[in-house]
CSV table of C-alpha atoms in Angstrom, one decimal:
chain,number,residue,atom,x,y,z
A,1,UNK,CA,109.8,115.1,121.1
A,2,UNK,CA,107.6,117.7,119.5
A,3,UNK,CA,103.9,117.2,118.7
A,4,UNK,CA,102.5,119.4,115.9
A,5,UNK,CA,99.2,121.4,116.2
A,6,UNK,CA,97.6,119.0,113.8
A,7,UNK,CA,98.3,116.1,116.0
A,8,UNK,CA,97.0,117.9,119.1
A,9,UNK,CA,93.8,118.7,117.3
A,10,UNK,CA,93.4,115.1,116.4
A,11,UNK,CA,94.0,113.9,119.9
A,12,UNK,CA,91.5,116.3,121.3
A,13,UNK,CA,88.9,115.1,118.8
A,14,UNK,CA,89.8,111.5,119.7
A,15,UNK,CA,90.0,110.7,115.9
A,16,UNK,CA,91.1,107.2,115.1
A,17,UNK,CA,94.3,108.5,113.6
A,18,UNK,CA,95.3,109.9,117.0
A,19,UNK,CA,95.8,106.3,118.3
A,20,UNK,CA,98.2,105.6,115.6
A,21,UNK,CA,100.1,108.8,116.2
A,22,UNK,CA,100.4,107.6,119.8
A,23,UNK,CA,102.3,104.6,118.4
A,24,UNK,CA,104.8,106.9,116.9
A,25,UNK,CA,105.1,108.7,120.2
A,26,UNK,CA,105.6,105.5,122.1
A,27,UNK,CA,108.3,104.2,119.7
A,28,UNK,CA,110.0,107.6,119.6
A,29,UNK,CA,110.2,107.8,123.4
A,30,UNK,CA,111.9,104.4,123.7
A,31,UNK,CA,115.6,104.5,124.7
A,32,UNK,CA,117.9,104.8,121.7
A,33,UNK,CA,115.1,105.3,119.1
A,34,UNK,CA,114.2,108.5,117.3
A,35,UNK,CA,111.3,108.8,114.8
A,36,UNK,CA,110.8,111.6,112.3
A,37,UNK,CA,107.8,111.8,109.9
A,38,UNK,CA,106.3,114.2,107.4
A,39,UNK,CA,103.3,113.8,105.0
A,40,UNK,CA,102.3,116.6,102.7
A,41,UNK,CA,100.1,117.4,99.7
A,42,UNK,CA,101.8,118.4,96.5
A,43,UNK,CA,101.1,122.1,97.2
A,44,UNK,CA,103.1,121.8,100.5
A,45,UNK,CA,100.2,121.5,102.9
A,46,UNK,CA,101.4,119.5,105.9
A,47,UNK,CA,99.0,116.6,106.6
A,48,UNK,CA,101.1,115.0,109.4
A,49,UNK,CA,104.4,115.9,111.1
A,50,UNK,CA,106.3,114.4,113.9
A,51,UNK,CA,109.7,116.0,114.4
A,52,UNK,CA,109.9,116.2,110.6
A,53,UNK,CA,112.4,119.0,110.4
A,54,UNK,CA,115.1,117.1,112.4
A,55,UNK,CA,117.8,115.6,110.1
A,56,UNK,CA,118.1,111.8,110.4
A,57,UNK,CA,120.4,109.2,108.9
A,58,UNK,CA,118.7,108.2,105.6
A,59,UNK,CA,120.4,105.0,104.6
A,60,UNK,CA,119.4,104.2,101.0
A,61,UNK,CA,116.9,107.1,100.9
A,62,UNK,CA,120.0,109.0,100.1
A,63,UNK,CA,119.6,107.6,96.6
A,64,UNK,CA,116.6,110.0,96.2
A,65,UNK,CA,119.0,112.9,96.5
A,66,UNK,CA,121.5,111.4,94.0
A,67,UNK,CA,119.0,110.2,91.4
A,68,UNK,CA,116.9,113.4,91.6
A,69,UNK,CA,120.0,115.5,91.0
A,70,UNK,CA,121.0,113.4,88.1
A,71,UNK,CA,117.6,113.8,86.5
A,72,UNK,CA,117.6,117.5,87.1
A,73,UNK,CA,121.1,118.1,85.8
A,74,UNK,CA,121.5,115.6,82.9
A,75,UNK,CA,119.3,114.7,79.9
A,76,UNK,CA,117.3,111.5,80.4
A,77,UNK,CA,118.9,110.1,77.3
A,78,UNK,CA,122.5,110.7,78.5
A,79,UNK,CA,124.8,107.8,77.8
A,80,UNK,CA,128.3,107.0,79.0
A,81,UNK,CA,130.9,106.6,76.3
A,82,UNK,CA,134.2,104.6,76.7
A,83,UNK,CA,136.8,106.0,74.3
A,84,UNK,CA,139.9,104.2,73.1
A,85,UNK,CA,142.8,106.2,71.8
A,86,UNK,CA,145.5,104.9,69.4
A,87,UNK,CA,149.0,106.4,69.4
A,88,UNK,CA,151.3,104.3,67.4
A,89,UNK,CA,151.4,100.9,69.1
A,90,UNK,CA,149.9,102.3,72.3
A,91,UNK,CA,146.2,101.7,72.9
A,92,UNK,CA,144.6,103.7,75.8
A,93,UNK,CA,141.1,102.8,77.2
A,94,UNK,CA,139.7,105.9,78.9
A,95,UNK,CA,137.0,104.9,81.5
A,96,UNK,CA,133.7,106.7,81.3
A,97,UNK,CA,132.2,104.9,84.3
A,98,UNK,CA,129.7,102.9,82.2
A,99,UNK,CA,127.5,101.2,84.8
A,100,UNK,CA,125.8,99.0,82.2
A,101,UNK,CA,129.0,97.0,81.3
A,102,UNK,CA,127.4,93.8,82.8
A,103,UNK,CA,125.2,91.0,81.8
A,104,UNK,CA,121.6,92.2,81.4
A,105,UNK,CA,118.5,90.0,81.0
A,106,UNK,CA,118.5,90.5,77.2
A,107,UNK,CA,122.2,91.4,76.5
A,108,UNK,CA,125.7,90.4,77.4
A,109,UNK,CA,127.1,93.9,77.2
A,110,UNK,CA,130.7,92.9,78.2
A,111,UNK,CA,130.8,90.4,75.3
A,112,UNK,CA,129.5,93.1,72.9
A,113,UNK,CA,132.3,95.4,74.1
A,114,UNK,CA,135.0,92.8,73.5
A,115,UNK,CA,133.5,91.6,70.2
A,116,UNK,CA,133.3,95.2,68.9
A,117,UNK,CA,136.8,96.3,70.0
A,118,UNK,CA,138.4,93.1,68.6
A,119,UNK,CA,136.6,93.6,65.3
A,120,UNK,CA,137.8,97.2,65.1
A,121,UNK,CA,141.4,96.1,65.8
A,122,UNK,CA,141.2,93.4,63.1
A,123,UNK,CA,139.8,95.8,60.6
A,124,UNK,CA,142.7,98.1,61.3
A,125,UNK,CA,145.1,95.1,60.8
A,126,UNK,CA,146.2,95.3,64.5
A,127,UNK,CA,146.4,91.7,65.6
A,128,UNK,CA,148.8,92.7,68.4
A,129,UNK,CA,148.6,95.5,71.0
A,130,UNK,CA,152.1,95.9,72.4
A,131,UNK,CA,151.0,98.4,75.1
A,132,UNK,CA,147.5,98.6,76.5
A,133,UNK,CA,146.8,101.5,78.9
A,134,UNK,CA,143.8,101.5,81.2
A,135,UNK,CA,142.9,105.0,82.3
A,136,UNK,CA,140.2,105.2,85.1
A,137,UNK,CA,141.4,108.5,86.5
A,138,UNK,CA,138.4,110.7,85.7
A,139,UNK,CA,136.6,109.3,88.8
A,140,UNK,CA,139.2,109.6,91.4
A,141,UNK,CA,141.4,107.0,93.2
A,142,UNK,CA,138.8,106.0,95.8
A,143,UNK,CA,136.5,103.2,94.6
A,144,UNK,CA,134.8,103.0,98.0
A,145,UNK,CA,134.0,105.8,100.5
A,146,UNK,CA,136.2,105.6,103.6
A,147,UNK,CA,133.0,105.4,105.8
A,148,UNK,CA,131.8,102.2,104.1
A,149,UNK,CA,132.1,99.2,106.6
A,150,UNK,CA,135.4,97.6,105.9
A,151,UNK,CA,134.3,94.2,107.1
A,152,UNK,CA,131.7,94.1,104.4
A,153,UNK,CA,133.9,95.0,101.4
A,154,UNK,CA,133.4,91.6,99.7
A,155,UNK,CA,129.5,91.7,99.9
A,156,UNK,CA,127.7,92.3,96.6
A,157,UNK,CA,126.1,95.5,98.0
A,158,UNK,CA,129.6,96.9,98.8
A,159,UNK,CA,131.0,96.7,95.2
A,160,UNK,CA,133.2,99.8,94.7
A,161,UNK,CA,132.7,102.0,91.7
A,162,UNK,CA,135.6,102.8,89.3
A,163,UNK,CA,135.9,104.5,85.9
A,164,UNK,CA,136.7,101.1,84.4
A,165,UNK,CA,134.7,98.3,85.9
A,166,UNK,CA,132.9,95.2,84.6
A,167,UNK,CA,129.8,93.4,86.0
A,168,UNK,CA,129.1,96.1,88.5
A,169,UNK,CA,132.3,95.5,90.4
A,170,UNK,CA,131.4,91.9,91.1
A,171,UNK,CA,132.9,88.5,90.3
A,172,UNK,CA,130.6,85.5,89.9
A,173,UNK,CA,132.0,82.1,90.8
A,174,UNK,CA,130.0,79.3,89.3
A,175,UNK,CA,130.3,75.5,89.3
A,176,UNK,CA,128.7,73.2,86.7
A,177,UNK,CA,129.6,69.6,85.8
A,178,UNK,CA,132.4,69.7,88.3
A,179,UNK,CA,134.1,72.7,86.7
A,180,UNK,CA,134.6,76.1,88.4
A,181,UNK,CA,134.4,79.2,86.3
A,182,UNK,CA,134.2,83.0,86.9
A,183,UNK,CA,132.3,85.8,85.2
A,184,UNK,CA,133.9,87.9,84.0
A,185,UNK,CA,136.6,85.5,82.8
A,186,UNK,CA,139.9,87.0,83.9
A,187,UNK,CA,142.5,84.5,82.7
A,188,UNK,CA,145.4,84.1,85.1
A,189,UNK,CA,144.6,87.2,87.1
A,190,UNK,CA,142.9,85.1,89.7
A,191,UNK,CA,144.0,81.7,91.2
A,192,UNK,CA,141.3,79.3,92.4
A,193,UNK,CA,141.9,76.9,95.3
A,194,UNK,CA,139.4,74.1,95.2
A,195,UNK,CA,138.4,72.0,98.2
A,196,UNK,CA,136.0,69.1,97.6
A,197,UNK,CA,133.6,67.9,100.3
A,198,UNK,CA,131.6,64.8,100.8
A,199,UNK,CA,128.3,66.8,101.1
A,200,UNK,CA,127.0,67.1,97.6
A,201,UNK,CA,125.0,70.1,98.5
A,202,UNK,CA,127.9,72.2,99.8
A,203,UNK,CA,129.1,75.2,97.9
A,204,UNK,CA,130.8,78.3,99.0
A,205,UNK,CA,133.3,80.8,97.7
A,206,UNK,CA,135.3,83.5,99.4
A,207,UNK,CA,138.6,85.4,99.0
A,208,UNK,CA,141.7,84.1,100.6
A,209,UNK,CA,143.8,86.9,99.0
A,210,UNK,CA,142.0,90.0,97.8
A,211,UNK,CA,141.4,89.9,94.0
A,212,UNK,CA,144.0,87.1,93.5
A,213,UNK,CA,143.1,83.9,95.3
A,214,UNK,CA,139.7,82.4,95.7
A,215,UNK,CA,138.7,79.4,97.9
A,216,UNK,CA,135.8,77.3,96.4
A,217,UNK,CA,134.4,74.6,98.7
A,218,UNK,CA,132.2,71.8,97.6
A,219,UNK,CA,131.1,70.2,94.4
A,220,UNK,CA,127.3,70.2,94.2
A,221,UNK,CA,125.6,68.1,91.5
A,222,UNK,CA,123.3,71.0,90.5
A,223,UNK,CA,124.9,74.1,89.0
A,224,UNK,CA,125.5,76.8,91.7
A,225,UNK,CA,126.8,80.3,91.6
A,226,UNK,CA,127.8,83.0,94.1
A,227,UNK,CA,129.0,86.5,93.6
A,228,UNK,CA,131.6,88.5,95.5
A,229,UNK,CA,132.6,92.1,95.3
A,230,UNK,CA,136.2,92.7,94.3
A,231,UNK,CA,138.6,95.0,96.1
A,232,UNK,CA,140.0,96.7,93.0
A,233,UNK,CA,137.5,96.8,90.0
A,234,UNK,CA,140.2,98.1,87.7
A,235,UNK,CA,142.5,95.1,88.3
A,236,UNK,CA,139.6,92.8,87.4
A,237,UNK,CA,138.9,94.9,84.3
A,238,UNK,CA,142.5,94.5,83.3
A,239,UNK,CA,142.3,90.7,83.5
A,240,UNK,CA,139.0,90.7,81.7
A,241,UNK,CA,139.9,92.9,78.8
A,242,UNK,CA,143.3,91.2,78.3
A,243,UNK,CA,141.9,87.7,78.4
A,244,UNK,CA,138.9,88.7,76.3
A,245,UNK,CA,141.0,90.2,73.5
A,246,UNK,CA,143.4,87.3,73.5
A,247,UNK,CA,140.6,84.8,73.2
A,248,UNK,CA,139.4,86.8,70.2
A,249,UNK,CA,142.7,86.6,68.4
A,250,UNK,CA,144.3,89.9,69.6
A,251,UNK,CA,147.7,89.5,71.3
A,252,UNK,CA,148.2,91.9,74.2
A,253,UNK,CA,151.6,92.8,75.6
A,254,UNK,CA,152.1,95.1,78.5
A,255,UNK,CA,149.0,96.3,80.4
A,256,UNK,CA,149.4,99.5,82.3
A,257,UNK,CA,147.0,101.1,84.7
A,258,UNK,CA,147.3,104.9,84.5
A,259,UNK,CA,148.0,106.6,87.8
A,260,UNK,CA,147.8,110.2,89.0
A,261,UNK,CA,150.5,112.3,87.3
A,262,UNK,CA,150.9,110.0,84.3
A,263,UNK,CA,150.5,111.6,80.8
A,264,UNK,CA,147.0,112.2,79.5
A,265,UNK,CA,145.9,110.0,76.5
A,266,UNK,CA,147.4,111.0,73.2
A,267,UNK,CA,146.7,110.1,69.6
A,268,UNK,CA,143.3,110.0,67.9
A,269,UNK,CA,140.1,108.4,69.1
A,270,UNK,CA,140.2,104.9,67.5
A,271,UNK,CA,137.0,103.4,68.9
A,272,UNK,CA,134.1,104.2,71.2
A,273,UNK,CA,131.5,102.2,73.0
A,274,UNK,CA,128.2,103.6,74.2
A,275,UNK,CA,126.5,102.4,77.3
A,276,UNK,CA,123.6,100.0,77.1
A,277,UNK,CA,121.7,102.1,79.6
A,278,UNK,CA,120.7,105.7,79.3
A,279,UNK,CA,120.4,107.9,82.4
A,280,UNK,CA,116.7,107.1,83.0
A,281,UNK,CA,117.4,103.4,82.9
A,282,UNK,CA,120.4,103.8,85.3
A,283,UNK,CA,118.2,105.8,87.7
A,284,UNK,CA,115.6,103.0,87.6
A,285,UNK,CA,118.3,100.4,88.5
A,286,UNK,CA,119.6,102.6,91.3
A,287,UNK,CA,116.2,103.0,93.0
A,288,UNK,CA,114.3,99.8,92.1
A,289,UNK,CA,117.2,97.5,92.8
A,290,UNK,CA,118.8,99.8,95.4
A,291,UNK,CA,122.1,99.3,93.5
A,292,UNK,CA,124.9,101.0,95.4
A,293,UNK,CA,127.4,100.7,92.5
A,294,UNK,CA,125.1,102.5,90.1
A,295,UNK,CA,124.2,105.2,92.7
A,296,UNK,CA,127.9,106.0,93.2
A,297,UNK,CA,128.3,106.1,89.4
A,298,UNK,CA,125.5,108.7,89.2
A,299,UNK,CA,127.1,110.8,91.9
A,300,UNK,CA,130.6,110.8,90.4
A,301,UNK,CA,129.2,111.3,86.9
A,302,UNK,CA,127.6,114.5,88.2
A,303,UNK,CA,130.9,115.7,89.6
A,304,UNK,CA,132.7,114.9,86.3
A,305,UNK,CA,130.2,116.6,84.1
A,306,UNK,CA,129.8,119.7,86.3
A,307,UNK,CA,133.4,120.1,87.6
A,308,UNK,CA,135.5,117.8,85.4
A,309,UNK,CA,136.4,115.8,88.5
A,310,UNK,CA,134.4,112.6,89.3
A,311,UNK,CA,135.5,112.0,92.9
A,312,UNK,CA,133.3,112.0,96.0
A,313,UNK,CA,134.0,115.6,96.9
A,314,UNK,CA,132.9,117.0,93.6
A,315,UNK,CA,130.0,114.6,93.2
A,316,UNK,CA,128.6,115.7,96.6
A,317,UNK,CA,129.2,119.3,95.7
A,318,UNK,CA,127.3,118.8,92.4
A,319,UNK,CA,124.3,117.2,94.0
A,320,UNK,CA,124.1,120.0,96.5
A,321,UNK,CA,124.3,122.7,93.9
A,322,UNK,CA,121.8,121.1,91.6
A,323,UNK,CA,119.3,120.7,94.5
A,324,UNK,CA,119.9,124.2,95.7
A,325,UNK,CA,119.1,125.6,92.2
A,326,UNK,CA,115.5,124.3,92.6
A,327,UNK,CA,115.0,126.5,95.7
A,328,UNK,CA,114.8,123.6,98.2
A,329,UNK,CA,116.0,124.5,101.7
A,330,UNK,CA,119.0,122.3,102.3
A,331,UNK,CA,119.3,123.1,106.0
A,332,UNK,CA,120.6,120.0,107.8
A,333,UNK,CA,121.6,118.1,104.6
A,334,UNK,CA,124.9,116.2,105.1
A,335,UNK,CA,125.3,113.9,102.2
A,336,UNK,CA,128.4,111.7,102.3
A,337,UNK,CA,128.1,109.3,99.3
A,338,UNK,CA,125.7,108.5,96.5
A,339,UNK,CA,124.0,105.4,97.9
A,340,UNK,CA,123.6,106.0,101.6
A,341,UNK,CA,125.9,103.1,102.5
A,342,UNK,CA,128.4,105.2,104.4
A,343,UNK,CA,127.9,105.6,108.2
A,344,UNK,CA,129.8,106.6,111.3
A,345,UNK,CA,129.4,106.3,115.0
A,346,UNK,CA,128.5,110.0,115.4
A,347,UNK,CA,125.6,109.5,112.9
A,348,UNK,CA,126.6,112.5,110.9
A,349,UNK,CA,126.8,110.8,107.5
A,350,UNK,CA,124.0,111.0,104.9
A,351,UNK,CA,121.6,113.0,107.0
A,352,UNK,CA,118.6,115.0,105.9
A,353,UNK,CA,115.2,115.8,107.4
A,354,UNK,CA,111.9,114.2,106.2
A,355,UNK,CA,110.7,117.8,105.5
A,356,UNK,CA,113.5,118.3,103.1
A,357,UNK,CA,112.8,115.0,101.4
A,358,UNK,CA,109.2,115.9,101.0
A,359,UNK,CA,110.2,119.2,99.5
A,360,UNK,CA,112.4,117.4,97.0
A,361,UNK,CA,109.6,114.9,96.1
A,362,UNK,CA,107.2,117.8,95.6
A,363,UNK,CA,109.7,119.6,93.4
A,364,UNK,CA,110.3,116.5,91.3
A,365,UNK,CA,106.6,116.1,90.8
A,366,UNK,CA,106.6,119.5,89.1
A,367,UNK,CA,109.6,118.7,86.9
A,368,UNK,CA,109.3,117.4,83.4
A,369,UNK,CA,111.5,114.4,84.3
A,370,UNK,CA,109.7,113.8,87.6
A,371,UNK,CA,107.8,110.9,86.1
A,372,UNK,CA,111.1,109.1,85.6
A,373,UNK,CA,111.8,109.3,89.3
A,374,UNK,CA,108.3,108.2,90.2
A,375,UNK,CA,108.6,105.2,87.9
A,376,UNK,CA,111.9,104.2,89.4
A,377,UNK,CA,110.4,103.8,92.9
A,378,UNK,CA,109.3,100.3,94.1
A,379,UNK,CA,105.6,99.8,94.4
A,380,UNK,CA,104.8,99.0,98.0
A,381,UNK,CA,102.2,96.3,97.5
A,382,UNK,CA,104.1,94.4,94.8
A,383,UNK,CA,107.8,94.7,95.8
A,384,UNK,CA,109.2,91.7,97.7
A,385,UNK,CA,110.8,94.0,100.2
A,386,UNK,CA,107.6,95.7,101.1
A,387,UNK,CA,104.7,93.4,100.1
A,388,UNK,CA,104.4,91.9,103.6
A,389,UNK,CA,103.8,95.4,105.1
A,390,UNK,CA,101.6,96.9,102.4
A,391,UNK,CA,99.3,94.0,101.5
A,392,UNK,CA,96.3,95.6,103.2
A,393,UNK,CA,93.5,96.7,100.8
A,394,UNK,CA,94.1,100.3,101.9
A,395,UNK,CA,97.3,100.3,99.8
A,396,UNK,CA,95.7,98.8,96.7
A,397,UNK,CA,96.0,99.2,93.8
A,398,UNK,CA,99.5,100.5,93.8
A,399,UNK,CA,98.8,103.5,96.0
A,400,UNK,CA,102.3,103.8,97.4
A,401,UNK,CA,105.5,104.2,95.4
A,402,UNK,CA,108.4,104.5,97.8
A,403,UNK,CA,112.2,104.1,98.2
A,404,UNK,CA,113.3,101.8,101.1
A,405,UNK,CA,116.4,102.4,103.1
A,406,UNK,CA,118.1,100.3,105.8
A,407,UNK,CA,121.5,100.1,107.4
A,408,UNK,CA,122.3,99.2,111.0
A,409,UNK,CA,121.0,102.1,112.9
A,410,UNK,CA,118.6,103.6,110.3
A,411,UNK,CA,115.3,102.6,108.6
A,412,UNK,CA,113.7,104.9,106.1
A,413,UNK,CA,110.8,105.0,103.6
A,414,UNK,CA,110.0,108.0,101.4
A,415,UNK,CA,108.0,108.5,98.3
A,416,UNK,CA,104.5,109.1,96.9
A,417,UNK,CA,101.1,108.0,98.1
A,418,UNK,CA,97.6,108.4,96.5
A,419,UNK,CA,94.8,109.2,98.9
A,420,UNK,CA,91.4,107.6,98.3
A,421,UNK,CA,89.9,110.7,96.6
A,422,UNK,CA,92.9,110.9,94.2
A,423,UNK,CA,94.9,113.5,96.1
A,424,UNK,CA,98.7,112.9,95.6
A,425,UNK,CA,100.8,112.9,98.8
A,426,UNK,CA,104.5,112.9,99.5
A,427,UNK,CA,105.9,111.4,102.6
A,428,UNK,CA,109.1,110.5,104.5
A,429,UNK,CA,109.3,108.3,107.6
A,430,UNK,CA,112.7,107.8,109.1
A,431,UNK,CA,113.8,105.9,112.2
A,432,UNK,CA,117.2,106.1,113.7
A,433,UNK,CA,118.1,103.7,116.5
A,434,UNK,CA,120.9,102.0,118.5
A,435,UNK,CA,120.8,98.3,117.7
A,436,UNK,CA,120.4,96.1,120.8
A,437,UNK,CA,120.0,92.7,119.0
A,438,UNK,CA,116.4,92.3,120.1
A,439,UNK,CA,113.1,92.5,118.2
A,440,UNK,CA,112.8,96.0,119.6
A,441,UNK,CA,115.4,97.3,117.1
A,442,UNK,CA,114.6,94.9,114.2
A,443,UNK,CA,114.0,96.6,110.9
A,444,UNK,CA,110.7,94.6,110.5
A,445,UNK,CA,109.3,96.5,113.4
A,446,UNK,CA,110.1,99.9,111.9
A,447,UNK,CA,108.7,98.8,108.5
A,448,UNK,CA,105.4,97.9,110.3
A,449,UNK,CA,105.5,101.3,112.0
A,450,UNK,CA,106.0,103.1,108.6
A,451,UNK,CA,103.1,101.1,107.1
A,452,UNK,CA,100.9,101.9,110.1
A,453,UNK,CA,101.5,105.6,109.9
A,454,UNK,CA,100.8,105.8,106.2
A,455,UNK,CA,98.0,103.3,106.2
A,456,UNK,CA,96.1,105.2,108.9
A,457,UNK,CA,96.4,108.4,107.1
A,458,UNK,CA,94.9,106.8,103.9
A,459,UNK,CA,92.2,105.1,105.8
A,460,UNK,CA,91.1,108.2,107.7
A,461,UNK,CA,91.7,110.6,104.8
A,462,UNK,CA,88.3,112.4,104.8
A,463,UNK,CA,88.7,113.1,108.5
A,464,UNK,CA,92.3,114.1,108.2
A,465,UNK,CA,91.5,116.4,105.3
A,466,UNK,CA,88.7,117.9,107.3
A,467,UNK,CA,90.9,118.7,110.3
A,468,UNK,CA,93.4,120.4,108.1
A,469,UNK,CA,90.8,122.6,106.5
């Protein structure tokens, strides 16, 4: 692997940082492991580079591409609007991809949606909807990218995005006082098969038939809950909106899901619902919570806004065009989805170089909305995912704001750091590896390496700065 002139100078001077660079070299030369690093000042001066121009699989650092493009292309106060059209006795709900249609700490947004729609129907003296059409077509037919691991589809982090989805594409199964319930409530859309156990602490839930039959094991004394992703978010949306309107006194007849080739909505706009989040808030959820559902929403929203087609193809095209307009060199960029969850054996999905990520972070620092990206990044010494690695006084207080990333085969950390003299830095440290089920390829090891590289640069900052000058 290549060693930059800066590193050679440090090694010749026997500076303390050189020993840490040797750790990078040692890991990088192990079988099946590749390390790429880049650290720069905001004016583009390279502080440290190790194979930094080589594209690597980014995992969730891909979200930096998606969220940055969203902040560059859309206003920070952008909100998603779900529109309902009325044509005679036919009511059509057109999906806007609202990512906030979920329970929030201070709001039950799905309940607000149903309450408001039911109230509008009652005011219009419509106590019955003979035909309800659900139209999610603006965001394409694929709710999951074909390169997402199929064996993980039911995991919460694998929830698929659709133009009409509730609770972020998840279904919560809860048990309290011996009663099993779901959120969202979906009426008869799902059947629950219950199996009691003698162990009062046992509780589990899993799909027996996708989106139609759940197995719930156990009957714990204390309330318990577990969430699962659903295979088809629109089907669950259908059960939720039908059950919700009926429970609010609105009879619902036939419920139709619009398919490709069906007529476009007709009639007048009867009712609209505005998302609880604006764009800036959605970006914060995507990065701080590493929310894949919201990240795919942002990607597909960009495609819809820029090209009137919210599928993966046009979302990726939109991100690339928006980033190219900033003047960033996109050589080696191969984005595949919005979240970084996609992967393949050839390791060609969701790749970019640390140098390109640093260029993007520098560009965002110059942008009026760059503060929103910065604020959306986890703080390394206070975030549960990073606190164990960044608890050293070197990183205090809050000197590192960075996005984590991990899938099997890739570990990444990219963001901003503040040197002891107040100099802002950007950095990206990406490790790609072949898993061998030993501690050698455990993500904890790579997190420690990332913290070591960054920590030594901060600790030796005056010397590093002097070498560069």
